[in-house]
């Protein structure tokens, strides 16, 4: 069973799906951060400068995966639980890595699969060495209890409350993608968080522009009505955003 398939976890209450009117609005969607705090701060500063000529609403939409793999997951969550840049609204969506972290903290996912897919770096960012804890405590359950004590309740609450999608009349913002041909209200949450080939192979069926992360690309390029902007910041050092204002888009990099 892969890390993000259903296991012992019961079906949780569905995450919110938000509707947005994009009239007189400039939107900046930011791809997967994965613990890259410095890149996030750099990109935010560039977004603030880029947005100066625009009037009306300014919204930053984070596309999920704030934790794991990169070095500073804790600082990223600290930052995202504070107010956005002055003059902006910020909407943070759920990614599959936030869901996996919650599944571990809730006891539905074993520790080792999470650690192997980036959780080890997340724990390091909280000052936790899981191997050292294993040497200190006599049982795996004691290690898990200690880890759960260290993760701030504010971070857990933030991850639990993340919506899974923002959509407007012409755009969908989501972590992984959607299943074409299915109404947005009927989309399976697991697809929104982790779909790949079934989405990519059916882009000709899309009736809206879909902006997403989850799948790493070297350079974001339009594929029909799909734009993936995860440029693998944790390995490339480059975090990407796309600015959407009316009919026009522009890429920005950290």
PDB file of C-alpha atoms in Angstrom:
ATOM      1  CA  UNK A   1       0.000   0.000   0.000  1.00  0.00           C
ATOM      2  CA  UNK A   2       1.475   3.368  -0.984  1.00  0.00           C
ATOM      3  CA  UNK A   3       1.814   6.220   1.453  1.00  0.00           C
ATOM      4  CA  UNK A   4      -1.266   8.127   0.320  1.00  0.00           C
ATOM      5  CA  UNK A   5      -3.762   5.337  -0.237  1.00  0.00           C
ATOM      6  CA  UNK A   6      -6.512   4.719   2.261  1.00  0.00           C
ATOM      7  CA  UNK A   7      -5.432   2.479   5.133  1.00  0.00           C
ATOM      8  CA  UNK A   8      -7.044   2.207   8.558  1.00  0.00           C
ATOM      9  CA  UNK A   9      -8.174   5.803   8.422  1.00  0.00           C
ATOM     10  CA  UNK A  10     -11.954   6.291   8.394  1.00  0.00           C
ATOM     11  CA  UNK A  11     -13.383   8.729   5.880  1.00  0.00           C
ATOM     12  CA  UNK A  12     -12.873  12.187   7.363  1.00  0.00           C
ATOM     13  CA  UNK A  13     -15.250  15.091   6.935  1.00  0.00           C
ATOM     14  CA  UNK A  14     -14.688  16.547   3.456  1.00  0.00           C
ATOM     15  CA  UNK A  15     -12.458  19.583   3.171  1.00  0.00           C
ATOM     16  CA  UNK A  16     -13.930  22.850   1.948  1.00  0.00           C
ATOM     17  CA  UNK A  17     -14.155  23.708  -1.759  1.00  0.00           C
ATOM     18  CA  UNK A  18     -14.161  27.472  -2.166  1.00  0.00           C
ATOM     19  CA  UNK A  19     -15.839  29.570  -4.842  1.00  0.00           C
ATOM     20  CA  UNK A  20     -14.164  32.809  -5.900  1.00  0.00           C
ATOM     21  CA  UNK A  21     -15.210  35.752  -8.084  1.00  0.00           C
ATOM     22  CA  UNK A  22     -12.038  36.760  -9.950  1.00  0.00           C
ATOM     23  CA  UNK A  23     -13.442  39.980 -11.387  1.00  0.00           C
ATOM     24  CA  UNK A  24     -11.134  42.908 -10.571  1.00  0.00           C
ATOM     25  CA  UNK A  25      -8.790  40.444  -8.856  1.00  0.00           C
ATOM     26  CA  UNK A  26      -5.160  39.544  -9.418  1.00  0.00           C
ATOM     27  CA  UNK A  27      -4.280  36.031  -8.250  1.00  0.00           C
ATOM     28  CA  UNK A  28      -0.809  34.713  -7.491  1.00  0.00           C
ATOM     29  CA  UNK A  29      -0.726  30.902  -7.217  1.00  0.00           C
ATOM     30  CA  UNK A  30       2.400  29.464  -5.557  1.00  0.00           C
ATOM     31  CA  UNK A  31       3.595  25.904  -6.123  1.00  0.00           C
ATOM     32  CA  UNK A  32       4.808  23.286  -3.646  1.00  0.00           C
ATOM     33  CA  UNK A  33       6.996  24.861  -0.944  1.00  0.00           C
ATOM     34  CA  UNK A  34       8.179  21.651   0.785  1.00  0.00           C
ATOM     35  CA  UNK A  35       9.974  23.343   3.672  1.00  0.00           C
ATOM     36  CA  UNK A  36      11.752  25.950   1.511  1.00  0.00           C
ATOM     37  CA  UNK A  37      11.183  28.961   3.745  1.00  0.00           C
ATOM     38  CA  UNK A  38      13.835  31.228   2.221  1.00  0.00           C
ATOM     39  CA  UNK A  39      12.493  30.642  -1.280  1.00  0.00           C
ATOM     40  CA  UNK A  40       8.957  31.382  -0.091  1.00  0.00           C
ATOM     41  CA  UNK A  41       9.963  34.668   1.492  1.00  0.00           C
ATOM     42  CA  UNK A  42      11.926  35.675  -1.612  1.00  0.00           C
ATOM     43  CA  UNK A  43       9.003  34.877  -3.889  1.00  0.00           C
ATOM     44  CA  UNK A  44       6.550  36.761  -1.678  1.00  0.00           C
ATOM     45  CA  UNK A  45       8.719  39.859  -1.888  1.00  0.00           C
ATOM     46  CA  UNK A  46       8.753  39.624  -5.680  1.00  0.00           C
ATOM     47  CA  UNK A  47       4.978  39.170  -5.704  1.00  0.00           C
ATOM     48  CA  UNK A  48       4.480  42.297  -3.595  1.00  0.00           C
ATOM     49  CA  UNK A  49       6.579  44.345  -6.034  1.00  0.00           C
ATOM     50  CA  UNK A  50       4.909  42.813  -9.077  1.00  0.00           C
ATOM     51  CA  UNK A  51       1.452  43.627  -7.698  1.00  0.00           C
ATOM     52  CA  UNK A  52       2.109  47.338  -7.141  1.00  0.00           C
ATOM     53  CA  UNK A  53       0.537  48.496 -10.452  1.00  0.00           C
ATOM     54  CA  UNK A  54      -2.670  46.543  -9.821  1.00  0.00           C
ATOM     55  CA  UNK A  55      -5.794  47.844  -8.136  1.00  0.00           C
ATOM     56  CA  UNK A  56      -8.603  45.757  -6.698  1.00  0.00           C
ATOM     57  CA  UNK A  57      -8.229  42.536  -4.751  1.00  0.00           C
ATOM     58  CA  UNK A  58      -4.902  40.744  -4.542  1.00  0.00           C
ATOM     59  CA  UNK A  59      -4.952  37.090  -3.532  1.00  0.00           C
ATOM     60  CA  UNK A  60      -2.167  34.587  -2.950  1.00  0.00           C
ATOM     61  CA  UNK A  61      -3.265  30.958  -3.366  1.00  0.00           C
ATOM     62  CA  UNK A  62      -0.859  28.385  -1.941  1.00  0.00           C
ATOM     63  CA  UNK A  63      -1.247  25.045  -3.720  1.00  0.00           C
ATOM     64  CA  UNK A  64      -0.284  22.754  -0.834  1.00  0.00           C
ATOM     65  CA  UNK A  65       2.688  20.625   0.272  1.00  0.00           C
ATOM     66  CA  UNK A  66       4.250  23.035   2.761  1.00  0.00           C
ATOM     67  CA  UNK A  67       5.998  20.293   4.747  1.00  0.00           C
ATOM     68  CA  UNK A  68       8.463  17.433   4.117  1.00  0.00           C
ATOM     69  CA  UNK A  69      11.616  17.100   2.004  1.00  0.00           C
ATOM     70  CA  UNK A  70      12.967  20.634   2.445  1.00  0.00           C
ATOM     71  CA  UNK A  71      14.817  21.860   5.535  1.00  0.00           C
ATOM     72  CA  UNK A  72      12.418  24.324   7.205  1.00  0.00           C
ATOM     73  CA  UNK A  73       8.885  22.937   7.338  1.00  0.00           C
ATOM     74  CA  UNK A  74       8.329  24.381  10.817  1.00  0.00           C
ATOM     75  CA  UNK A  75       9.286  27.892   9.695  1.00  0.00           C
ATOM     76  CA  UNK A  76       7.026  27.580   6.652  1.00  0.00           C
ATOM     77  CA  UNK A  77       4.037  26.655   8.844  1.00  0.00           C
ATOM     78  CA  UNK A  78       4.946  29.389  11.324  1.00  0.00           C
ATOM     79  CA  UNK A  79       4.900  31.856   8.443  1.00  0.00           C
ATOM     80  CA  UNK A  80       1.661  30.658   6.879  1.00  0.00           C
ATOM     81  CA  UNK A  81      -0.158  30.905  10.210  1.00  0.00           C
ATOM     82  CA  UNK A  82       0.665  34.644  10.372  1.00  0.00           C
ATOM     83  CA  UNK A  83      -1.016  37.387   8.281  1.00  0.00           C
ATOM     84  CA  UNK A  84      -0.211  37.599   4.554  1.00  0.00           C
ATOM     85  CA  UNK A  85       1.704  40.512   3.014  1.00  0.00           C
ATOM     86  CA  UNK A  86      -0.020  43.863   3.475  1.00  0.00           C
ATOM     87  CA  UNK A  87      -2.801  44.396   0.958  1.00  0.00           C
ATOM     88  CA  UNK A  88      -3.190  40.685   0.136  1.00  0.00           C
ATOM     89  CA  UNK A  89      -5.552  37.891   1.030  1.00  0.00           C
ATOM     90  CA  UNK A  90      -4.025  34.430   1.289  1.00  0.00           C
ATOM     91  CA  UNK A  91      -5.710  31.059   0.801  1.00  0.00           C
ATOM     92  CA  UNK A  92      -3.722  27.926   1.629  1.00  0.00           C
ATOM     93  CA  UNK A  93      -4.881  24.659   0.085  1.00  0.00           C
ATOM     94  CA  UNK A  94      -4.198  21.157   1.356  1.00  0.00           C
ATOM     95  CA  UNK A  95      -1.552  18.990  -0.253  1.00  0.00           C
ATOM     96  CA  UNK A  96      -1.055  15.249   0.089  1.00  0.00           C
ATOM     97  CA  UNK A  97       1.936  15.791   2.384  1.00  0.00           C
ATOM     98  CA  UNK A  98      -0.111  17.725   4.945  1.00  0.00           C
ATOM     99  CA  UNK A  99      -2.671  14.926   4.863  1.00  0.00           C
ATOM    100  CA  UNK A 100       0.064  12.302   5.336  1.00  0.00           C
ATOM    101  CA  UNK A 101       1.531  14.209   8.287  1.00  0.00           C
ATOM    102  CA  UNK A 102      -1.900  14.415   9.909  1.00  0.00           C
ATOM    103  CA  UNK A 103      -2.489  10.732   9.241  1.00  0.00           C
ATOM    104  CA  UNK A 104       0.730   9.940  11.090  1.00  0.00           C
ATOM    105  CA  UNK A 105      -0.054  12.287  13.984  1.00  0.00           C
ATOM    106  CA  UNK A 106      -3.555  10.779  14.256  1.00  0.00           C
ATOM    107  CA  UNK A 107      -2.165   7.248  14.329  1.00  0.00           C
ATOM    108  CA  UNK A 108      -3.504   6.080  10.965  1.00  0.00           C
ATOM    109  CA  UNK A 109      -0.148   5.990   9.160  1.00  0.00           C
ATOM    110  CA  UNK A 110       2.996   4.309  10.541  1.00  0.00           C
ATOM    111  CA  UNK A 111       5.960   6.547  11.217  1.00  0.00           C
ATOM    112  CA  UNK A 112       8.445   4.942   8.826  1.00  0.00           C
ATOM    113  CA  UNK A 113       6.515   5.463   5.555  1.00  0.00           C
ATOM    114  CA  UNK A 114       6.040   9.133   6.461  1.00  0.00           C
ATOM    115  CA  UNK A 115       9.699   9.580   7.394  1.00  0.00           C
ATOM    116  CA  UNK A 116      10.768   7.967   4.122  1.00  0.00           C
ATOM    117  CA  UNK A 117       8.830  10.489   2.017  1.00  0.00           C
ATOM    118  CA  UNK A 118      10.070  13.650   3.689  1.00  0.00           C
ATOM    119  CA  UNK A 119       8.832  13.437   7.259  1.00  0.00           C
ATOM    120  CA  UNK A 120      12.398  12.955   8.496  1.00  0.00           C
ATOM    121  CA  UNK A 121      13.317  16.467   7.317  1.00  0.00           C
ATOM    122  CA  UNK A 122      10.094  17.825   8.800  1.00  0.00           C
ATOM    123  CA  UNK A 123      10.966  16.408  12.218  1.00  0.00           C
ATOM    124  CA  UNK A 124      14.492  17.813  11.986  1.00  0.00           C
ATOM    125  CA  UNK A 125      12.950  21.264  11.458  1.00  0.00           C
ATOM    126  CA  UNK A 126      11.196  20.853  14.834  1.00  0.00           C
ATOM    127  CA  UNK A 127      14.471  19.801  16.471  1.00  0.00           C
ATOM    128  CA  UNK A 128      13.508  16.121  16.523  1.00  0.00           C
ATOM    129  CA  UNK A 129      15.893  13.309  15.573  1.00  0.00           C
ATOM    130  CA  UNK A 130      13.638  10.259  15.230  1.00  0.00           C
ATOM    131  CA  UNK A 131      16.546   7.813  15.343  1.00  0.00           C
ATOM    132  CA  UNK A 132      17.874   9.386  18.533  1.00  0.00           C
ATOM    133  CA  UNK A 133      14.404   9.202  20.091  1.00  0.00           C
ATOM    134  CA  UNK A 134      14.297   5.520  19.182  1.00  0.00           C
ATOM    135  CA  UNK A 135      17.465   5.005  21.214  1.00  0.00           C
ATOM    136  CA  UNK A 136      16.072   6.953  24.176  1.00  0.00           C
ATOM    137  CA  UNK A 137      12.664   5.297  24.452  1.00  0.00           C
ATOM    138  CA  UNK A 138      11.935   1.624  24.913  1.00  0.00           C
ATOM    139  CA  UNK A 139       8.875   1.508  22.653  1.00  0.00           C
ATOM    140  CA  UNK A 140       7.797   2.894  19.305  1.00  0.00           C
ATOM    141  CA  UNK A 141       4.608   4.173  20.928  1.00  0.00           C
ATOM    142  CA  UNK A 142       6.654   6.303  23.319  1.00  0.00           C
ATOM    143  CA  UNK A 143       8.559   7.803  20.386  1.00  0.00           C
ATOM    144  CA  UNK A 144       5.309   8.680  18.645  1.00  0.00           C
ATOM    145  CA  UNK A 145       3.907  10.260  21.814  1.00  0.00           C
ATOM    146  CA  UNK A 146       6.994  12.442  22.159  1.00  0.00           C
ATOM    147  CA  UNK A 147       6.790  13.574  18.536  1.00  0.00           C
ATOM    148  CA  UNK A 148       3.115  14.461  18.915  1.00  0.00           C
ATOM    149  CA  UNK A 149       3.930  16.524  22.011  1.00  0.00           C
ATOM    150  CA  UNK A 150       6.437  18.639  20.083  1.00  0.00           C
ATOM    151  CA  UNK A 151       4.341  19.548  17.028  1.00  0.00           C
ATOM    152  CA  UNK A 152       2.484  22.792  17.912  1.00  0.00           C
ATOM    153  CA  UNK A 153      -1.285  22.544  18.158  1.00  0.00           C
ATOM    154  CA  UNK A 154      -1.541  25.658  15.957  1.00  0.00           C
ATOM    155  CA  UNK A 155       0.231  23.825  13.126  1.00  0.00           C
ATOM    156  CA  UNK A 156      -2.049  20.810  13.452  1.00  0.00           C
ATOM    157  CA  UNK A 157      -5.160  23.009  13.493  1.00  0.00           C
ATOM    158  CA  UNK A 158      -3.920  24.903  10.442  1.00  0.00           C
ATOM    159  CA  UNK A 159      -3.427  21.696   8.453  1.00  0.00           C
ATOM    160  CA  UNK A 160      -6.799  20.280   9.496  1.00  0.00           C
ATOM    161  CA  UNK A 161      -8.642  23.396   8.297  1.00  0.00           C
ATOM    162  CA  UNK A 162      -7.054  23.645   4.835  1.00  0.00           C
ATOM    163  CA  UNK A 163      -9.563  23.673   1.973  1.00  0.00           C
ATOM    164  CA  UNK A 164      -8.890  21.397  -0.974  1.00  0.00           C
ATOM    165  CA  UNK A 165      -9.839  23.589  -3.956  1.00  0.00           C
ATOM    166  CA  UNK A 166     -10.585  27.141  -5.068  1.00  0.00           C
ATOM    167  CA  UNK A 167     -12.588  27.598  -8.249  1.00  0.00           C
ATOM    168  CA  UNK A 168     -14.030  30.452 -10.257  1.00  0.00           C
ATOM    169  CA  UNK A 169     -16.022  30.602 -13.473  1.00  0.00           C
ATOM    170  CA  UNK A 170     -12.871  30.034 -15.580  1.00  0.00           C
ATOM    171  CA  UNK A 171     -10.198  28.715 -13.187  1.00  0.00           C
ATOM    172  CA  UNK A 172      -9.581  25.869 -10.756  1.00  0.00           C
ATOM    173  CA  UNK A 173      -6.739  25.980  -8.226  1.00  0.00           C
ATOM    174  CA  UNK A 174      -5.937  22.616  -6.663  1.00  0.00           C
ATOM    175  CA  UNK A 175      -2.961  20.667  -5.392  1.00  0.00           C
ATOM    176  CA  UNK A 176      -2.737  17.755  -7.850  1.00  0.00           C
ATOM    177  CA  UNK A 177      -5.476  18.169 -10.453  1.00  0.00           C
ATOM    178  CA  UNK A 178      -9.010  17.051 -11.198  1.00  0.00           C
ATOM    179  CA  UNK A 179     -10.645  14.105 -12.928  1.00  0.00           C
ATOM    180  CA  UNK A 180     -11.933  15.548 -16.229  1.00  0.00           C
ATOM    181  CA  UNK A 181     -15.538  14.892 -17.088  1.00  0.00           C
ATOM    182  CA  UNK A 182     -16.697  14.920 -13.458  1.00  0.00           C
ATOM    183  CA  UNK A 183     -18.442  17.901 -11.899  1.00  0.00           C
ATOM    184  CA  UNK A 184     -16.212  19.818  -9.496  1.00  0.00           C
ATOM    185  CA  UNK A 185     -18.623  19.223  -6.617  1.00  0.00           C
ATOM    186  CA  UNK A 186     -18.372  15.465  -7.240  1.00  0.00           C
ATOM    187  CA  UNK A 187     -14.573  15.255  -7.465  1.00  0.00           C
ATOM    188  CA  UNK A 188     -13.037  12.677  -5.135  1.00  0.00           C
ATOM    189  CA  UNK A 189     -10.806  14.346  -2.548  1.00  0.00           C
ATOM    190  CA  UNK A 190      -8.077  11.751  -3.040  1.00  0.00           C
ATOM    191  CA  UNK A 191      -7.922  12.722  -6.723  1.00  0.00           C
ATOM    192  CA  UNK A 192      -7.639  16.421  -5.888  1.00  0.00           C
ATOM    193  CA  UNK A 193      -4.671  15.615  -3.655  1.00  0.00           C
ATOM    194  CA  UNK A 194      -2.820  12.996  -5.671  1.00  0.00           C
ATOM    195  CA  UNK A 195      -4.095  12.434  -9.230  1.00  0.00           C
ATOM    196  CA  UNK A 196      -1.557  12.350 -12.042  1.00  0.00           C
ATOM    197  CA  UNK A 197      -1.886  10.310 -15.252  1.00  0.00           C
ATOM    198  CA  UNK A 198      -5.687  10.212 -15.364  1.00  0.00           C
ATOM    199  CA  UNK A 199      -5.626  14.013 -15.229  1.00  0.00           C
ATOM    200  CA  UNK A 200      -2.753  14.530 -17.668  1.00  0.00           C
ATOM    201  CA  UNK A 201      -4.143  12.103 -20.234  1.00  0.00           C
ATOM    202  CA  UNK A 202      -7.540  13.809 -20.377  1.00  0.00           C
ATOM    203  CA  UNK A 203      -6.701  17.514 -20.459  1.00  0.00           C
ATOM    204  CA  UNK A 204      -8.665  17.845 -23.710  1.00  0.00           C
ATOM    205  CA  UNK A 205     -11.823  17.389 -21.631  1.00  0.00           C
ATOM    206  CA  UNK A 206     -11.159  20.348 -19.333  1.00  0.00           C
ATOM    207  CA  UNK A 207     -13.654  23.199 -19.503  1.00  0.00           C
ATOM    208  CA  UNK A 208     -11.667  25.509 -17.191  1.00  0.00           C
ATOM    209  CA  UNK A 209      -8.042  26.423 -16.651  1.00  0.00           C
ATOM    210  CA  UNK A 210      -6.547  24.222 -13.926  1.00  0.00           C
ATOM    211  CA  UNK A 211      -3.518  25.517 -12.001  1.00  0.00           C
ATOM    212  CA  UNK A 212      -1.872  22.869  -9.854  1.00  0.00           C
ATOM    213  CA  UNK A 213       1.298  21.569  -8.220  1.00  0.00           C
ATOM    214  CA  UNK A 214       2.203  18.043  -7.021  1.00  0.00           C
ATOM    215  CA  UNK A 215       4.055  16.887 -10.145  1.00  0.00           C
ATOM    216  CA  UNK A 216       7.521  18.393 -10.619  1.00  0.00           C
ATOM    217  CA  UNK A 217       8.343  20.143 -13.906  1.00  0.00           C
ATOM    218  CA  UNK A 218      11.554  21.859 -14.977  1.00  0.00           C
ATOM    219  CA  UNK A 219       9.718  24.803 -16.522  1.00  0.00           C
ATOM    220  CA  UNK A 220       5.957  25.375 -16.262  1.00  0.00           C
ATOM    221  CA  UNK A 221       4.267  25.145 -19.672  1.00  0.00           C
ATOM    222  CA  UNK A 222       0.627  25.109 -20.671  1.00  0.00           C
ATOM    223  CA  UNK A 223      -0.731  21.701 -21.586  1.00  0.00           C
ATOM    224  CA  UNK A 224      -4.142  22.415 -23.003  1.00  0.00           C
ATOM    225  CA  UNK A 225      -6.022  24.071 -20.121  1.00  0.00           C
ATOM    226  CA  UNK A 226      -3.586  22.753 -17.505  1.00  0.00           C
ATOM    227  CA  UNK A 227      -0.606  24.523 -15.895  1.00  0.00           C
ATOM    228  CA  UNK A 228       1.583  22.735 -13.348  1.00  0.00           C
ATOM    229  CA  UNK A 229       3.855  25.034 -11.337  1.00  0.00           C
ATOM    230  CA  UNK A 230       5.680  22.677  -8.958  1.00  0.00           C
ATOM    231  CA  UNK A 231       9.328  23.244  -9.905  1.00  0.00           C
ATOM    232  CA  UNK A 232      10.709  21.075  -7.088  1.00  0.00           C
ATOM    233  CA  UNK A 233      11.961  23.880  -4.869  1.00  0.00           C
ATOM    234  CA  UNK A 234      13.464  21.449  -2.343  1.00  0.00           C
ATOM    235  CA  UNK A 235      15.858  20.132  -5.013  1.00  0.00           C
ATOM    236  CA  UNK A 236      16.039  22.935  -7.582  1.00  0.00           C
ATOM    237  CA  UNK A 237      16.084  25.912  -5.211  1.00  0.00           C
ATOM    238  CA  UNK A 238      13.411  27.518  -7.402  1.00  0.00           C
ATOM    239  CA  UNK A 239       9.895  28.147  -6.116  1.00  0.00           C
ATOM    240  CA  UNK A 240       7.407  29.250  -8.766  1.00  0.00           C
ATOM    241  CA  UNK A 241       4.281  31.383  -8.859  1.00  0.00           C
ATOM    242  CA  UNK A 242       1.939  32.329 -11.666  1.00  0.00           C
ATOM    243  CA  UNK A 243       0.199  35.683 -11.712  1.00  0.00           C
ATOM    244  CA  UNK A 244      -3.260  35.698 -13.292  1.00  0.00           C
ATOM    245  CA  UNK A 245      -4.882  39.038 -14.075  1.00  0.00           C
ATOM    246  CA  UNK A 246      -7.802  38.961 -16.476  1.00  0.00           C
ATOM    247  CA  UNK A 247      -6.786  36.958 -19.558  1.00  0.00           C
ATOM    248  CA  UNK A 248      -3.063  37.232 -18.906  1.00  0.00           C
ATOM    249  CA  UNK A 249      -0.563  35.195 -16.939  1.00  0.00           C
ATOM    250  CA  UNK A 250       3.049  35.675 -15.911  1.00  0.00           C
ATOM    251  CA  UNK A 251       5.481  33.339 -14.155  1.00  0.00           C
ATOM    252  CA  UNK A 252       7.559  34.537 -11.199  1.00  0.00           C
ATOM    253  CA  UNK A 253      10.444  32.656  -9.563  1.00  0.00           C
ATOM    254  CA  UNK A 254      12.085  32.886  -6.150  1.00  0.00           C
TER     255      UNK A 254
END
